[in-house]
Amino acid sequence: MRHATFEVPSEIIGDFTEKLTELELDNTIAGKTDDGEIIVQVSYEKDEADKIDELEEHLEELIEGIEEEEEEEDEDEK
């Protein structure tokens, strides 16, 4: 059994867990970072590595979405 650890911003934990459920990956919430991100540990078999890649890409997209929203809010405030 292999393990991957993800640090997920709390704003997108719902979307992230939906993807985890869709991919049917075993996972555990292990705590949170000093920055308030939720630490999610995912267990997987070698033949499920493509699912981990898909999950990583999904998390990157979600984080980019947050960053874009923050930039738009900053521009609106100016």
Coordinates of N, CA and C in Angstrom, one line a residue, residues 2-6 40-44 52 56:
R2 N 0.6 2.2 -0.8 CA 1.3 3.4 -0.9 C 0.4 4.5 -0.3
H3 N 1.1 5.7 0.0 CA 0.4 6.8 0.6 C 0.8 8.1 -0.1
A4 N -0.1 9.0 -0.2 CA 0.1 10.3 -0.6 C -0.5 11.3 0.4
T5 N 0.1 12.4 0.6 CA -0.4 13.4 1.5 C -0.7 14.7 0.8
F6 N -1.8 15.3 1.0 CA -2.3 16.5 0.4 C -2.6 17.5 1.4
V40 N -4.7 15.7 4.3 CA -5.4 14.5 3.9 C -4.4 13.5 3.5
Q41 N -4.5 12.3 4.1 CA -3.6 11.2 3.7 C -4.4 10.2 2.9
V42 N -3.9 9.9 1.7 CA -4.6 9.0 0.8 C -3.8 7.7 0.6
S43 N -4.5 6.5 0.8 CA -3.8 5.2 0.6 C -4.3 4.7 -0.8
Y44 N -3.3 4.1 -1.5 CA -3.6 3.6 -2.8 C -2.7 2.5 -3.2
I52 N -4.2 9.1 -8.3 CA -3.5 10.1 -7.5 C -3.1 11.3 -8.4
E56 N -4.2 15.1 -7.8 CA -3.2 16.2 -7.7 C -3.6 17.3 -8.7

